């Protein structure tokens, strides 16, 4: 059985994520900030009527927080029964 990964970039580093965990890839849309959340939570976005938390992956990994632009992307993943968005600089390829 082959493992397929989607590759993406965060702060100049390339990462891979099991494609089976990916529900969709969305263009960046501004997140609504929330009070009293960890520093790496950018906020929430509306995903077809569902509130989707967006995680700034750079900040979560201990790097400076991302200043999002329209060139950024949100990878919607389902991990451990939870759905969340991961803000990344760019999505590269499937390997």
GROMACS .gro file of C-alpha atoms in nm:
model
   95
    1UNK     CA    1   0.000   0.000   0.000
    2UNK     CA    2   0.133   0.341  -0.097
    3UNK     CA    3   0.119   0.636   0.137
    4UNK     CA    4   0.033   0.959  -0.039
    5UNK     CA    5   0.131   1.290   0.116
    6UNK     CA    6   0.029   1.642   0.035
    7UNK     CA    7   0.329   1.871   0.068
    8UNK     CA    8   0.308   2.231   0.179
    9UNK     CA    9   0.533   2.514   0.299
   10UNK     CA   10   0.536   2.696   0.629
   11UNK     CA   11   0.801   2.960   0.705
   12UNK     CA   12   1.026   2.835   0.427
   13UNK     CA   13   1.012   2.472   0.545
   14UNK     CA   14   0.844   2.190   0.353
   15UNK     CA   15   0.613   1.947   0.532
   16UNK     CA   16   0.398   1.651   0.436
   17UNK     CA   17   0.057   1.539   0.558
   18UNK     CA   18  -0.126   1.213   0.490
   19UNK     CA   19  -0.367   1.290   0.210
   20UNK     CA   20  -0.635   1.077   0.378
   21UNK     CA   21  -0.655   1.337   0.658
   22UNK     CA   22  -0.717   1.621   0.410
   23UNK     CA   23  -1.079   1.711   0.340
   24UNK     CA   24  -1.013   2.008   0.114
   25UNK     CA   25  -0.779   2.295   0.034
   26UNK     CA   26  -0.924   2.644   0.043
   27UNK     CA   27  -0.798   2.984  -0.060
   28UNK     CA   28  -0.723   3.215   0.231
   29UNK     CA   29  -1.025   3.391   0.378
   30UNK     CA   30  -0.987   3.619   0.679
   31UNK     CA   31  -1.060   3.446   1.008
   32UNK     CA   32  -1.276   3.602   1.277
   33UNK     CA   33  -1.055   3.637   1.586
   34UNK     CA   34  -1.167   3.489   1.916
   35UNK     CA   35  -1.084   3.609   2.266
   36UNK     CA   36  -0.889   3.395   2.513
   37UNK     CA   37  -0.758   3.134   2.269
   38UNK     CA   38  -0.399   3.015   2.235
   39UNK     CA   39  -0.171   3.247   2.035
   40UNK     CA   40  -0.158   3.005   1.741
   41UNK     CA   41  -0.536   3.007   1.680
   42UNK     CA   42  -0.597   3.266   1.409
   43UNK     CA   43  -0.973   3.252   1.458
   44UNK     CA   44  -1.264   3.081   1.289
   45UNK     CA   45  -1.410   3.079   0.938
   46UNK     CA   46  -1.747   2.967   0.807
   47UNK     CA   47  -1.714   2.642   0.613
   48UNK     CA   48  -2.057   2.588   0.456
   49UNK     CA   49  -2.236   2.662   0.781
   50UNK     CA   50  -1.978   2.496   1.008
   51UNK     CA   51  -1.751   2.694   1.238
   52UNK     CA   52  -1.396   2.593   1.145
   53UNK     CA   53  -1.107   2.685   1.376
   54UNK     CA   54  -0.797   2.799   1.186
   55UNK     CA   55  -0.453   2.719   1.328
   56UNK     CA   56  -0.151   2.929   1.227
   57UNK     CA   57   0.088   2.639   1.178
   58UNK     CA   58   0.398   2.860   1.192
   59UNK     CA   59   0.298   3.001   1.532
   60UNK     CA   60   0.203   2.653   1.655
   61UNK     CA   61   0.552   2.529   1.566
   62UNK     CA   62   0.711   2.813   1.765
   63UNK     CA   63   0.797   3.045   1.476
   64UNK     CA   64   0.674   3.403   1.433
   65UNK     CA   65   0.302   3.431   1.357
   66UNK     CA   66   0.202   3.449   0.992
   67UNK     CA   67   0.076   3.775   0.844
   68UNK     CA   68  -0.173   3.619   0.602
   69UNK     CA   69  -0.210   3.737   0.244
   70UNK     CA   70  -0.440   3.618  -0.036
   71UNK     CA   71  -0.156   3.385  -0.145
   72UNK     CA   72  -0.187   3.176   0.173
   73UNK     CA   73  -0.404   2.864   0.189
   74UNK     CA   74  -0.609   2.677   0.445
   75UNK     CA   75  -0.579   2.300   0.446
   76UNK     CA   76  -0.895   2.157   0.603
   77UNK     CA   77  -0.802   1.838   0.788
   78UNK     CA   78  -0.985   1.583   0.997
   79UNK     CA   79  -0.765   1.439   1.271
   80UNK     CA   80  -0.891   1.233   1.561
   81UNK     CA   81  -1.253   1.314   1.480
   82UNK     CA   82  -1.189   1.689   1.484
   83UNK     CA   83  -1.200   1.916   1.182
   84UNK     CA   84  -0.972   2.219   1.167
   85UNK     CA   85  -0.800   2.443   0.918
   86UNK     CA   86  -0.422   2.474   0.897
   87UNK     CA   87  -0.295   2.805   0.760
   88UNK     CA   88   0.005   2.742   0.535
   89UNK     CA   89   0.214   2.957   0.303
   90UNK     CA   90   0.163   2.738  -0.002
   91UNK     CA   91   0.047   2.391  -0.104
   92UNK     CA   92   0.304   2.224  -0.328
   93UNK     CA   93   0.235   1.874  -0.452
   94UNK     CA   94   0.110   1.525  -0.386
   95UNK     CA   95   0.384   1.265  -0.350
   0.00000   0.00000   0.00000
